[in-house]
Structures are given as C-alpha cells and as structure tokens.
Coordinates of C-alpha atoms in Angstrom, one line a residue:
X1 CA 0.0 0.0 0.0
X2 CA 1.1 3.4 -1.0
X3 CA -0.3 6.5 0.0
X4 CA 0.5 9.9 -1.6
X5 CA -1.4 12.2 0.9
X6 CA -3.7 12.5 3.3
X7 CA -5.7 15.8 3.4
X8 CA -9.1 17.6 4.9
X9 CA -10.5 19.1 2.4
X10 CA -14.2 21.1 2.0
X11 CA -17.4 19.9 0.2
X12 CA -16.0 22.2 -2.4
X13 CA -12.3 20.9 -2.6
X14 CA -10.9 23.4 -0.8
X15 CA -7.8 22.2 0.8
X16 CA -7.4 22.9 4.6
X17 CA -4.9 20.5 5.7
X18 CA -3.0 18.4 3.5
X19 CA 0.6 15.4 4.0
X20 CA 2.1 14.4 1.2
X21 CA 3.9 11.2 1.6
X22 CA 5.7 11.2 -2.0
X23 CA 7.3 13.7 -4.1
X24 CA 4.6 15.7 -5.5
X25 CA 4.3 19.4 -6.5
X26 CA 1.8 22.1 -5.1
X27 CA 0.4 22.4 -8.0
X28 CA -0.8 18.6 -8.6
X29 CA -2.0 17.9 -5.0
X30 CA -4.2 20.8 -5.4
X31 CA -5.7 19.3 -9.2
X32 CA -6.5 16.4 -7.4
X33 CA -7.9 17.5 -4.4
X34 CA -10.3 19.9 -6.6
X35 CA -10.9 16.9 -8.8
X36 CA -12.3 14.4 -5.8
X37 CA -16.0 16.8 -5.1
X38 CA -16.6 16.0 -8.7
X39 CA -16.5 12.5 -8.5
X40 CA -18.5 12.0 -5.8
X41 CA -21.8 11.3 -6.1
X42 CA -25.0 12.1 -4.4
X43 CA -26.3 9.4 -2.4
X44 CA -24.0 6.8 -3.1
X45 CA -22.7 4.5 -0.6
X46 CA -19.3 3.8 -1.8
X47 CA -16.2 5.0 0.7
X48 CA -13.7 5.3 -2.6
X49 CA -13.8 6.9 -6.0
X50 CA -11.1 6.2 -8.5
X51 CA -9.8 7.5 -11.6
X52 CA -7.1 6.5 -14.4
X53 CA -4.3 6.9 -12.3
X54 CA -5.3 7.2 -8.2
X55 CA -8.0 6.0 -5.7
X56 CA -9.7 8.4 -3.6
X57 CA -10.6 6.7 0.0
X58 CA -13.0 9.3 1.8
X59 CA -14.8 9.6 4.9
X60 CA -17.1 12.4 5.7
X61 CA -17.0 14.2 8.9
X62 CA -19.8 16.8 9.1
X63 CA -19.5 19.6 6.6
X64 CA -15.9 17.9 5.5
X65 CA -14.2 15.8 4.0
X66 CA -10.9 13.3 5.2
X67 CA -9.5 11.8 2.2
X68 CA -6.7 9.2 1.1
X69 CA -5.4 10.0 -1.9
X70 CA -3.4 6.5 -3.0
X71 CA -2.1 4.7 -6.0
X72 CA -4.8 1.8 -7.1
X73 CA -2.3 -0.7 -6.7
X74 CA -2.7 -0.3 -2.9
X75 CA -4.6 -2.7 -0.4
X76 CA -8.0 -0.9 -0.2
X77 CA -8.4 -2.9 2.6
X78 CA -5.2 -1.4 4.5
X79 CA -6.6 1.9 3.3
X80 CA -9.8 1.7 5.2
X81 CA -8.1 1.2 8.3
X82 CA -5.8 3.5 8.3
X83 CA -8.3 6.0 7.3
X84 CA -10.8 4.7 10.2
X85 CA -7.4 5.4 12.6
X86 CA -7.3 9.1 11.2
X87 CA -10.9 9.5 11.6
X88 CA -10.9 9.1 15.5
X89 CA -7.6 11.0 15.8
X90 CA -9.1 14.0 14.0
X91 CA -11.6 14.9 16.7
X92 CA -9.1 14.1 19.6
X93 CA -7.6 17.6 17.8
X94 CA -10.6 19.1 16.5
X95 CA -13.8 18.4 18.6
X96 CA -15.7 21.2 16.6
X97 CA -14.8 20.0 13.1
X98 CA -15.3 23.1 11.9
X99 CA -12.9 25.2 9.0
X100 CA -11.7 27.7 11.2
X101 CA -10.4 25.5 13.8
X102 CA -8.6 22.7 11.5
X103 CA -6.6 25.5 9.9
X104 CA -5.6 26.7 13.7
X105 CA -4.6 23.5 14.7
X106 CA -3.3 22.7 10.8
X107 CA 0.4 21.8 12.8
X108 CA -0.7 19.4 15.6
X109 CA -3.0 18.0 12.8
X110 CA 0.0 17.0 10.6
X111 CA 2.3 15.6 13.5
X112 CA -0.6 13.6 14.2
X113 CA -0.8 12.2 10.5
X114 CA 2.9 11.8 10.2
X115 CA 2.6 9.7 13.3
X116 CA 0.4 7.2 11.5
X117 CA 1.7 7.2 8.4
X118 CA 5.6 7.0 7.4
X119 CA 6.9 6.6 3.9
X120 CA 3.1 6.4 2.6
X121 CA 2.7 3.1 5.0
X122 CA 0.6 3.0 8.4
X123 CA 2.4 2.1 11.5
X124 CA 1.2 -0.2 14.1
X125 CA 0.0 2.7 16.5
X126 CA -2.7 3.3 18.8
X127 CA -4.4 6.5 19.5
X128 CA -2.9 7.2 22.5
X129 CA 0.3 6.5 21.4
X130 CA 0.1 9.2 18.9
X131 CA -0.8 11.7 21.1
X132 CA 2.2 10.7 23.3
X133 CA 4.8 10.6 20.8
X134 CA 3.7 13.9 19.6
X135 CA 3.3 15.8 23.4
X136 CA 6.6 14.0 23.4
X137 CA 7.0 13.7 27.0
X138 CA 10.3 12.9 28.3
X139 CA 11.3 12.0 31.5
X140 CA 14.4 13.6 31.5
X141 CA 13.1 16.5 29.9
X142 CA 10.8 17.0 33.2
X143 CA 13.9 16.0 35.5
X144 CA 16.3 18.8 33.9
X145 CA 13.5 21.4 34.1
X146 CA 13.1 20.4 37.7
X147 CA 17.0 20.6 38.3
X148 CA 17.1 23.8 36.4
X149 CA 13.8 26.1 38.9
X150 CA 16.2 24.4 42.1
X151 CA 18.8 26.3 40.9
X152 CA 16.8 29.2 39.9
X153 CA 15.4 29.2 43.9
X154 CA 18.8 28.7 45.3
X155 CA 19.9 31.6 43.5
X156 CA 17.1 33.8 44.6
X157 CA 17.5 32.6 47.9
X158 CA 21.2 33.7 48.0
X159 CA 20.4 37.0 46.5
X160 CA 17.8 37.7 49.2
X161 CA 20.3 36.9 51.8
X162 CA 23.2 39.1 50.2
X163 CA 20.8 42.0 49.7
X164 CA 19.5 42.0 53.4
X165 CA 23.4 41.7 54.6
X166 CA 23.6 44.9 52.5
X167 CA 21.1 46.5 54.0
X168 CA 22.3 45.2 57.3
X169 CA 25.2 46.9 57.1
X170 CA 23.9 49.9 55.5
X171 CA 21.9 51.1 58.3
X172 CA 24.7 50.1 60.9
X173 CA 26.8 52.5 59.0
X174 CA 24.3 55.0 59.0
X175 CA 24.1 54.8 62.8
X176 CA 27.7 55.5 63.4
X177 CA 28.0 57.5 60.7
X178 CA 28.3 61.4 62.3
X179 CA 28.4 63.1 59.1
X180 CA 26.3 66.3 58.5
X181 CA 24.0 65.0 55.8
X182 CA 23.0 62.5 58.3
X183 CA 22.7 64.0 61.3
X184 CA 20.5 67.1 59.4
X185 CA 17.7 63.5 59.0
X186 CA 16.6 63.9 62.9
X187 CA 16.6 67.5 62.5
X188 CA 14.1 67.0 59.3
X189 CA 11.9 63.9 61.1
X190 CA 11.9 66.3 64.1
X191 CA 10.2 69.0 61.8
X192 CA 7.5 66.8 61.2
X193 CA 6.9 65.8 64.3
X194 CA 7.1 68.8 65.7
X195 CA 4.0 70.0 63.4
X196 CA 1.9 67.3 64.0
X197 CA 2.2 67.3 67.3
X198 CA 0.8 70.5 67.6
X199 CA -1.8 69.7 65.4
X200 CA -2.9 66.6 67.6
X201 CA -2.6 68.5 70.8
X202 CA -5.0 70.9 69.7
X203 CA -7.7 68.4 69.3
X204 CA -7.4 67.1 73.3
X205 CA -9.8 67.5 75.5
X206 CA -13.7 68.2 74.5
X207 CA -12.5 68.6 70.7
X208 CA -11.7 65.3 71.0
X209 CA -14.8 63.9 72.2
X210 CA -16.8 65.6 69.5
X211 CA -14.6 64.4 66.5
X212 CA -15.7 60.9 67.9
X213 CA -19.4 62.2 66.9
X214 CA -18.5 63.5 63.9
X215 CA -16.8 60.6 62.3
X216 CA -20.0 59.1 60.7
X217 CA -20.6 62.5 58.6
X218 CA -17.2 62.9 57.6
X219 CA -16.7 63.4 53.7
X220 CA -13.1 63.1 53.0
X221 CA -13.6 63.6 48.9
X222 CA -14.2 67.2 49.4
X223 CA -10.7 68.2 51.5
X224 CA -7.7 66.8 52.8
X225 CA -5.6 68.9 55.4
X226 CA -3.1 71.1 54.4
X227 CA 0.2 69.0 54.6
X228 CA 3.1 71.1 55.4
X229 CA 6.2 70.6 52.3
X230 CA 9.6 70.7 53.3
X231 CA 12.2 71.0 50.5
X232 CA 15.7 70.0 50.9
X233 CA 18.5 69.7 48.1
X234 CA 21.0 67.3 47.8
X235 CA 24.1 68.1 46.3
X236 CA 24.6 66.8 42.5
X237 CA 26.9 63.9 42.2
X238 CA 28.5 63.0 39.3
X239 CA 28.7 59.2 37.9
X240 CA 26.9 56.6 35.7
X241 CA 23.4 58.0 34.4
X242 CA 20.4 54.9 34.1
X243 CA 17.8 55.8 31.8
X244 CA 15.4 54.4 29.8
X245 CA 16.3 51.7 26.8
X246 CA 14.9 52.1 23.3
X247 CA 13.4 48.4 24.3
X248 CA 11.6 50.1 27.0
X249 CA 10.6 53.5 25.3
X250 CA 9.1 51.1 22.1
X251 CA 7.2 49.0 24.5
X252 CA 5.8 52.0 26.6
X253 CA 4.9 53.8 23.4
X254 CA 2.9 49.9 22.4
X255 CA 1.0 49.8 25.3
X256 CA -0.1 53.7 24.8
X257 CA -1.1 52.7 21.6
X258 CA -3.6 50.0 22.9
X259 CA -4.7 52.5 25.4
X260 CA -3.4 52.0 28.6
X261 CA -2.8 55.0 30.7
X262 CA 1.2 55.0 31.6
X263 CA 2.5 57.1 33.9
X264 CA 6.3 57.6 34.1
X265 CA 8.5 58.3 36.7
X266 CA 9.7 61.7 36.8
X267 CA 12.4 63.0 39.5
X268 CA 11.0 64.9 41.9
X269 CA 11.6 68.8 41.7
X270 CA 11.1 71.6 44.2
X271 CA 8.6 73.0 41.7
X272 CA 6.9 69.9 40.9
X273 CA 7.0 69.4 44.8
X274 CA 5.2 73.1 45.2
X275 CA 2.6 72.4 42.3
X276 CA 1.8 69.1 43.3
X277 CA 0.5 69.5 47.2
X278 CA -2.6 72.7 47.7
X279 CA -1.2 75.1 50.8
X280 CA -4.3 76.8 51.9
X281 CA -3.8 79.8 53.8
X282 CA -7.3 80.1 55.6
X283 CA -7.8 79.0 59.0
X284 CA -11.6 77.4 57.5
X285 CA -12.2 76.0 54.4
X286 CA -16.0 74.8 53.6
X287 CA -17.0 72.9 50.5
X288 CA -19.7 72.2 48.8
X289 CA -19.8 69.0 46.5
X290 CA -23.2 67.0 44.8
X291 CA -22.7 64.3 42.8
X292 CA -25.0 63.5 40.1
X293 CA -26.5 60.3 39.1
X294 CA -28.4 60.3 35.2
X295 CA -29.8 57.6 33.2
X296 CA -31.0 58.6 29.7
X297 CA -33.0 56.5 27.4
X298 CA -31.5 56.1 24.1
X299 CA -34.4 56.6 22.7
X300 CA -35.2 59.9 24.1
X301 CA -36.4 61.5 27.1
X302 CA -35.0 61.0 30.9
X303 CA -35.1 57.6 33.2
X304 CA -34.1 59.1 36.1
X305 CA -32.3 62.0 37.6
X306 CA -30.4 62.3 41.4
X307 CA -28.5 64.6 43.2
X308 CA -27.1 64.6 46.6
X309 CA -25.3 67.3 47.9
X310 CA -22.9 67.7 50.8
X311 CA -21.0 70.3 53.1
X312 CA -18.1 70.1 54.5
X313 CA -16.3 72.2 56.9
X314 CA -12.3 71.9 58.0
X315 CA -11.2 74.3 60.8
X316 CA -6.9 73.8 60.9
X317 CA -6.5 75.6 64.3
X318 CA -8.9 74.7 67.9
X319 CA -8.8 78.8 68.4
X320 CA -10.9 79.3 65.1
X321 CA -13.4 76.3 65.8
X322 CA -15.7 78.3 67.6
X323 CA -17.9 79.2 65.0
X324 CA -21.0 78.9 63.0
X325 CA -22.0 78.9 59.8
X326 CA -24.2 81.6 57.8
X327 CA -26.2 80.0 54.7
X328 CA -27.6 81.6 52.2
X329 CA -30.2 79.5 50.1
X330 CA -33.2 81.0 48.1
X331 CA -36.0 78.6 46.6
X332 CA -35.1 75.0 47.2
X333 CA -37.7 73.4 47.5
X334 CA -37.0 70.3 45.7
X335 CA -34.2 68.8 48.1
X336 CA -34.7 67.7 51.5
X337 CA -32.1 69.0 53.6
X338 CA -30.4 67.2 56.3
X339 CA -28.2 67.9 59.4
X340 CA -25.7 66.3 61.6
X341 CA -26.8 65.3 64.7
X342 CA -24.6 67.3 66.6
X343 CA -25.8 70.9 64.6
X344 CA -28.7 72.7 66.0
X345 CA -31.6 72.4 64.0
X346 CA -33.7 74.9 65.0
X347 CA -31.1 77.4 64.5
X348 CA -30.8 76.4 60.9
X349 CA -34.5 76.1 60.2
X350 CA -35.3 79.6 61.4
X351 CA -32.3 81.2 60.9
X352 CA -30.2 79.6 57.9
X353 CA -27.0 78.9 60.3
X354 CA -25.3 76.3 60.7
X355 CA -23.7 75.8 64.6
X356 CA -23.4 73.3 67.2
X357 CA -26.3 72.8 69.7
X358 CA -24.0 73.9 72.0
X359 CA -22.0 77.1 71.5
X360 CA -19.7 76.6 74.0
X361 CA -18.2 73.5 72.2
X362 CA -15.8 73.8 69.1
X363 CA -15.4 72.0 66.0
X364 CA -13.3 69.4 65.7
X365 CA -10.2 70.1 63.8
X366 CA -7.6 68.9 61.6
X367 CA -10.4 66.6 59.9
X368 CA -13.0 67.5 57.0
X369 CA -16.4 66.9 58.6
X370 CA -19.6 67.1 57.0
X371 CA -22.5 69.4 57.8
X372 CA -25.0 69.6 55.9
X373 CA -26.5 67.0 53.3
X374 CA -29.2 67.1 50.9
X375 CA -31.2 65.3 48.3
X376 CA -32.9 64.9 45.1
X377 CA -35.1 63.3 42.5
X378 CA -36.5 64.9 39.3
X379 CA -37.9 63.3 36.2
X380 CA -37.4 67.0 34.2
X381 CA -35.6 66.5 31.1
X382 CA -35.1 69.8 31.4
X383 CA -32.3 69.6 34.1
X384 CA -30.1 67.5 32.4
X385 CA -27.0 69.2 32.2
X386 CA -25.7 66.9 28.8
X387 CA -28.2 65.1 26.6
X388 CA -26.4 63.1 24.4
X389 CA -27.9 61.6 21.3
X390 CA -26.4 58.7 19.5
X391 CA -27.3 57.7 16.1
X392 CA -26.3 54.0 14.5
X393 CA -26.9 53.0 10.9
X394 CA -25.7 50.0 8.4
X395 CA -24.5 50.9 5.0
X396 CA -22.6 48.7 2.9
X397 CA -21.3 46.7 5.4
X398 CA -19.6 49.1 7.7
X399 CA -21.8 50.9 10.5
X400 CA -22.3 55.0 10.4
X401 CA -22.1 56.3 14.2
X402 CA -23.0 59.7 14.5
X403 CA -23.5 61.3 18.0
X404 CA -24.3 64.6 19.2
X405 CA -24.3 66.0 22.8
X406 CA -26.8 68.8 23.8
X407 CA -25.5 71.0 27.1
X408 CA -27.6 72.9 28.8
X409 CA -26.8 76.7 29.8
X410 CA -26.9 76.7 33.5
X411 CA -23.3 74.7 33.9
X412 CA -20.1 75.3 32.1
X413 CA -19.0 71.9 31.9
X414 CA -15.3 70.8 32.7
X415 CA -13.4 67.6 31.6
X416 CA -16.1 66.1 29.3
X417 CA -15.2 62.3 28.6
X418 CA -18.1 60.6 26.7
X419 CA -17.1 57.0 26.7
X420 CA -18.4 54.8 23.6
X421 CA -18.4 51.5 23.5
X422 CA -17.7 49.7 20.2
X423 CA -17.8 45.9 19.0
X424 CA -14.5 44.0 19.4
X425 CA -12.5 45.3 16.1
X426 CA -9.2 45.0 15.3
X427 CA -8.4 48.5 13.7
X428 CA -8.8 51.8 14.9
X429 CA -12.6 53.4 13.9
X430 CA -12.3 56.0 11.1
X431 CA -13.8 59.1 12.7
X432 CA -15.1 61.0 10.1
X433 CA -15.9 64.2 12.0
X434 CA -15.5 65.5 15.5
X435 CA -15.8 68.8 17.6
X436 CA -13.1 67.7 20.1
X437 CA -11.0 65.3 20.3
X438 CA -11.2 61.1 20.6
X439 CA -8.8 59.1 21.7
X440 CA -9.6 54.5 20.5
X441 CA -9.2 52.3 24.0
X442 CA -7.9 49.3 21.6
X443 CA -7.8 46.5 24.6
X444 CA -11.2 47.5 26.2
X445 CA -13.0 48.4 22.7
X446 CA -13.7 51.5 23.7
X447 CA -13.9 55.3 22.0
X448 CA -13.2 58.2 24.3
X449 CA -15.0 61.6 23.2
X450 CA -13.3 64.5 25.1
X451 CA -14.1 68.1 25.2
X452 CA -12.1 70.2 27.5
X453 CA -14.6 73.1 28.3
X454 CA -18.2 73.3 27.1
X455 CA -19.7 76.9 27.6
X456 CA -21.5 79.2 25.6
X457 CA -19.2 79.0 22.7
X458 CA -20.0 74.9 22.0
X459 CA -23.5 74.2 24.2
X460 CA -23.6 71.7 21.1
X461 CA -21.5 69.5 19.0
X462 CA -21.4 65.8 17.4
X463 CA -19.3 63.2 16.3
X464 CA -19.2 60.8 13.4
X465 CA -17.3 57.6 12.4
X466 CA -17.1 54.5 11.1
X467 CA -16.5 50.7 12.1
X468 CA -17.4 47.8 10.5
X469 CA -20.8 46.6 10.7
X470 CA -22.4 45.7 14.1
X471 CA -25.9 45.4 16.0
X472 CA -27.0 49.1 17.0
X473 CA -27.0 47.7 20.5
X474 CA -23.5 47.1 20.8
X475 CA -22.5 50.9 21.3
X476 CA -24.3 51.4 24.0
X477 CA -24.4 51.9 26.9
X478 CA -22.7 55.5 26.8
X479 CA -20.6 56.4 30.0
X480 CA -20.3 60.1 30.6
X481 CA -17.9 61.7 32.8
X482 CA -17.8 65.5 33.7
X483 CA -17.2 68.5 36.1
X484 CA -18.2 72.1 37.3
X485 CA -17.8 75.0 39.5
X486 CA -21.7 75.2 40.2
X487 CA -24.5 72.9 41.9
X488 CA -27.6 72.1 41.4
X489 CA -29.1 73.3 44.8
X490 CA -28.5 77.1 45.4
X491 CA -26.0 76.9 48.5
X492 CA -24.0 79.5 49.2
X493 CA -21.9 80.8 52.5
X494 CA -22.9 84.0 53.6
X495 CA -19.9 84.1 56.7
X496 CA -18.3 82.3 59.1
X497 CA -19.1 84.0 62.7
X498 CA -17.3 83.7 65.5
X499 CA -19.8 82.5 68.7
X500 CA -17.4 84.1 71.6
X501 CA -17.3 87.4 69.9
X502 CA -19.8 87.9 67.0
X503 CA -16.9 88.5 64.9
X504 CA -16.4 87.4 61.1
X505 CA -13.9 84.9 60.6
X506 CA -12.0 84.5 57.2
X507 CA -12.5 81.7 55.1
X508 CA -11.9 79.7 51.6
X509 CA -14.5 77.4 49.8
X510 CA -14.7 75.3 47.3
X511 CA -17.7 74.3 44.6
X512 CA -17.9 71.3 42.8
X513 CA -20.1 69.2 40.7
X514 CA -18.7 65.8 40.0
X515 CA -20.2 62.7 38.0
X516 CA -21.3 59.9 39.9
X517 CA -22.4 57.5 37.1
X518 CA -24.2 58.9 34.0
X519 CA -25.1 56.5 31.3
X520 CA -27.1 56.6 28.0
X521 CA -29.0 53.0 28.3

C-alpha cells in the first residue's frame, strides 16, 4: 500500500490540511484534491472513487471531508483502516470540526498524521500513542527542568540573603555615621513631628470627644488637610546615568497605543513638589460638593435623575473652631435637607445657620467633617445638564455612528469624557468628523469623546465615524464623565461667625459638581 497524501478538504475541494507522503508538487495535490468533489456522487454508498491513475478513499466528517489519496495498486483494505485510525484522531484535535479551527490546529493535525503514516505506509500505532509521541513527553526533559527552577530558587535565595546583609550593614553605618548630611535627617523627622504634634494637641480634650461624633458625617472627597512641604536639596553627584532603553521606550509607546494610561517616573523637583500639594492659607475652608447620578434613554427623554449634595467644613487651628455657619439658600424646595446630629436644627430652620447645639463646644479640627447633606429626585428632562444623542446605521457593510451631545446653559461643563463603546474590532474606527477630540481604548473596545470646556461657545456638537458593521445595541451603553464650579441646589456661605465674639472669621470654599455614574441606556 502506498499512499501519496492524506488531506481535509471542504465539500468544495478546498484544501485545509494536506501530507504528502511522496514527491509531489503544489500544483498537482491541489488538481487532485479539486478533482475528488466532482467525482462523488449524491447518495452513493461507496467510501472510494477512482480514476485512471489514483484512488480516492473518503470519509465524511460533518460539513468535511478526510481523504486518502493512493495509487490503485494499494490494499483498499489497509486503506480503510488506516483511514478509520485518522478518523478518530481527528476529533481528539478538532472536537468542533469546523474550518476555522482545522486551519488553527493545521500543525498538531500533521504531527498527528505523520505519526500514522511513514513513507506512505501505516504504523502499528494506537491512538494514545500518537498523542504521546507527539506531546513528546520525556522523562528527563521533566527532571532537567526540575534541576534547572532548584537552581533558579537557590539563587534567589542567595540573593535575598546578600541584599539584606547589605542593607544590614547599610543602616549600621548609618548609625555611626556622624556626618552632616546624616545628622541634618533627625533635624528634618523632628520638623515633622514637631507639626503634627501640635496639630494633635489641639484636638485634646472636649474637641476630642466631638470628632468621635462627627466621624459618621465625615466626607473626605471634598478636603484633605493642608500637609506642610519641606524641600531639601541634595548636592549633584556625578557618575553613571540609568535611563530608559529604546526596548523600554518602544514597549511604553505599544501599550499607549492600545490604550493603557502609563505614567512615568519623573524625578521629583522643588517646583513639581510646590505644584503638586494645595497650601491653603485660611484658618476654615468649607466645600460644597453633589454628585449627580443620570440615566437617559437612548431613545429619548430621561429615566431618572439624582443629586445629593454635601458640606463640608475643616477648621486647621482649635482657636478658630468656635464658629457657625451663615447659609444663604433662596427657593429650594426640591431637596430635603439634612443635618448632623450634633448641629442645631432649630437654629438652621429659622435662621439659615449652621452651629453646634452647643455654642460653647468647638469644631473638631484637623479633619474635614460634613454638615450639611441634601437630596434629590427629578424626572425634568429639562435639568439634564448633557443630553447626548447617539445615532447608529448599516451601509454597505460598515456601521455610520453619529452622535451629538446637547449641554444645557446653567453649567459650564469641565473635563467632558463621553465614553463609547464599540464591537471587538481590530483596527482603529475612522472618525469622520468630531468637535473635540477622541482618543480609541484598543484593549477595552472603547472610544473616548473629550471636550475640555463646554460653555456658551460649544452648548452643542457631534461626532461621526465609522466601524465595520455591528448590531445598534453594541454601542451602548454610553458612559459620561464631567465637572463644574456650580451645583444644582442654590447653597452659598454668607460668613463664618465667630460665637465668643460675634466676629467674622475668614475663610476659603470650594464648589464642585462631580459625575457619579451617567449613562445613555
């Protein structure tokens, strides 16, 4: 028996996988193999086809076909079972029998094959012997690699060692070491301590006792405490400069490309040092922050819109803490207004100011604490600060996106990010048209809209472009992410008062308006 090659091949004769066993050119293996769907006929019961010069032994397997191609002096006999033996080895491979996945495992496929067959004869194999020989698994193979991760350990177990006998000796050095760099550390931690330790004691005693009661109100997202910088310069030395490889730059500049967000490390300045942490020179600083949850229909018209507001006070010295609080609110009769336990309520309900029950007691400092929350629930289109519109339709097999956003002329919106999501695609979306700027999120499939500022300039713009053709459904939902400088609720501070002496006390705030979650569903 002789066989010249053993192929998969489509109910059209198109060649997925295909061993030749003889010498044979591209050019005839593919004449024959488009020959064989010809000579099969339609309900015929026959397993072989022959012509003038070969014999065709075939076996169907779903929408394929495995085929023997052999010479038809060959034991047909021989042929059947060797083609039976490939018929249960394909599937062991292949379980879907499907085009796509022969040609990915076209390789493991042909091993497989050569495994049965050698010099266009069948060996005396079993199944499982085939897949054997060709995981060839080796039992020395799995003793070197087990030889080879002991010495790997050993060595990371010696370098651990080595590197904390550096250290080790390091910081006994540094302990006798009387040198001024050195000695000017203590000085610097003393600094530090210094300040905080006057910041702690001023919260003893009864301003102690009421942080405890403030702690559930607290709202640390609006302030942090001032932290106090310290700026020291070390002398330049000279020697060996590390930077960054071309290796290194190329792979940064890869992973930017499929959109992740890299940050690189950047030696600390005493400008970047000043930018970087907020000194507040106010003794009080109040804020006032809402965040806004929005659901919009794609379809039109609003699902449901929420706002809740909060105020938050930070007092940095225990001499300013005796205070309250003058609000000044006009028609706001859509949120319900809350206060902490701890503020008097009655004072606020008649008067619009915001103090502690009792005015002998201060604030407790050091710590933003929250005062004041509020709430609220509308179903009026007409206080969506950003309607956006999206607009999906097929066209000769690619999809037309256009979107449009719509802002309304009570905010000056900051940061806009309108985040689309797309189908999984494998090259960037041609945009076509866009008032901003877009930025393609390759590895989550997702196209960011941004717009810097929108005020009166650009209430309105849109977006178009262009990705191959996908259900309408697949770009949404829509994820929007935005700021401003004013609120919903009309909350202002009038003053800060001083409850000893009547006197006003200076102070900063702050006024924000920060997305919660805001989708297009």
């Amino acid at each position: 028996m002789v066989v010249l090659a053993a192929s998969i091949i489509s109910k059209s004769g198109k060649a997925l996988v295909s061993r030749q066993y003889v010498d044979m050119s591209r050019i005839r293996i593919e004449g024959l193999l488009a020959t064989f769907p010809k000579l099969v006929g339609i309900g015929k019961q026959h397993t072989y086809v022959e012509t003038d010069n070969v014999r065709y032994v075939y076996q169907p397997m779903e929408s394929l076909f495995l085929l023997l191609v052999t010479n038809k002096q060959s034991n047909i006999l021989e042929d059947r079972d060797t083609l039976q033996l490939l018929s249960k080895l394909v599937p062991e491979y292949v379980p879907s029998l499907d085009e796509e996945s022969i040609c990915r495992m076209a390789f493991e496929l042909i091993f497989a094959f050569d495994e049965v067959i050698s010099l266009g004869h069948k060996e005396n194999v079993t199944i499982a012997q085939v897949k054997q020989y060709v995981e060839m698994e080796s039992h020395e193979e799995r003793m070197h690699k087990r030889i080879m991760e002991s010495k790997i350990n050993d060595t990371k177990d010696l370098m651990k060692r080595k590197a904390n006998e550096i250290e080790k000796n390091r910081i006994e050095k540094g302990r006798g070491d009387k040198g001024n760099y050195v000695s000017s550390m203590p000085s610097m931690g003393s600094r530090f301590d210094n300040g905080f330790s006057d910041t702690n004691s001023s919260m003893g005693g009864g301003a102690r006792s009421n942080l405890s009661g403030f702690v559930p109100g607290l709202d640390t997202d609006v302030f942090k405490p001032p932290a106090r910088v310290i700026s020291s310069s070390a002398p330049s030395k000279g020697g060996m400069q590390l930077g960054k490889s071309t290796k290194t730059n190329q792979f940064l500049e890869s992973l930017k490309a499929e959109g992740e967000v890299i940050v690189e490390d950047i030696a600390p300045g005493p400008l970047r040092s000043a930018a970087a942490v907020p000194i507040s020179s106010d003794p009080i600083m109040i804020g006032v922050e809402e965040k806004l949850v929005v659901v919009l229909r794609k379809d039109g018209g609003l699902e449901n819109l929420e706002v809740q507001g909060n105020m938050s006070l930070v007092v940095q010295k225990e001499e300013d803490a005796y205070i309250r609080v003058q609000v000044e609110s006009s028609a706001n009769s859509n949120f319900n207004f809350k206060t902490h336990p701890n503020i008097d309520k009655n004072l606020y309900s008649e008067r619009n100011v915001l103090g502690l029950k009792d005015p002998s007691r201060p604030f407790p400092t050091g710590n933003p604490l929250g005062i004041l929350k509020w709430r609220m629930q509308s179903k009026q289109e007409s206080m969506v600060p950003l309607s956006i519109n999206c607009w999906p339709s097929l066209s000769g097999g690619e999809s037309y996106v256009n979107i449009e956003y719509e802002a309304s002329r009570a905010f000056e919106l900051q940061n806009v990010v309108i985040h689309i999501p797309l189908p999984a695609i494998r090259d960037v979306p041609t945009v076509n048209q866009v008032d901003g700027e877009w930025r393609f999120d390759s590895r989550n499939s997702v196209l960011e809209w941004n717009i810097t500022l929108i005020d009166n300039s650009n209430r309105s713009g849109s977006m178009e472009f262009v990705v191959p053709a996908a259900d309408p459904n697949s770009f949404f939902p829509i994820d929007v992410k935005f700021t401003a400088n004013k609120t919903f609720c009309d909350l202002k501070v009038g003053s800060v008062i001083q409850t000893q002496n009547g006197n006003t006390v200076k102070f900063g705030k702050r006024t924000q308006l920060v997305v919660d979650s805001y989708q297009v569903v």
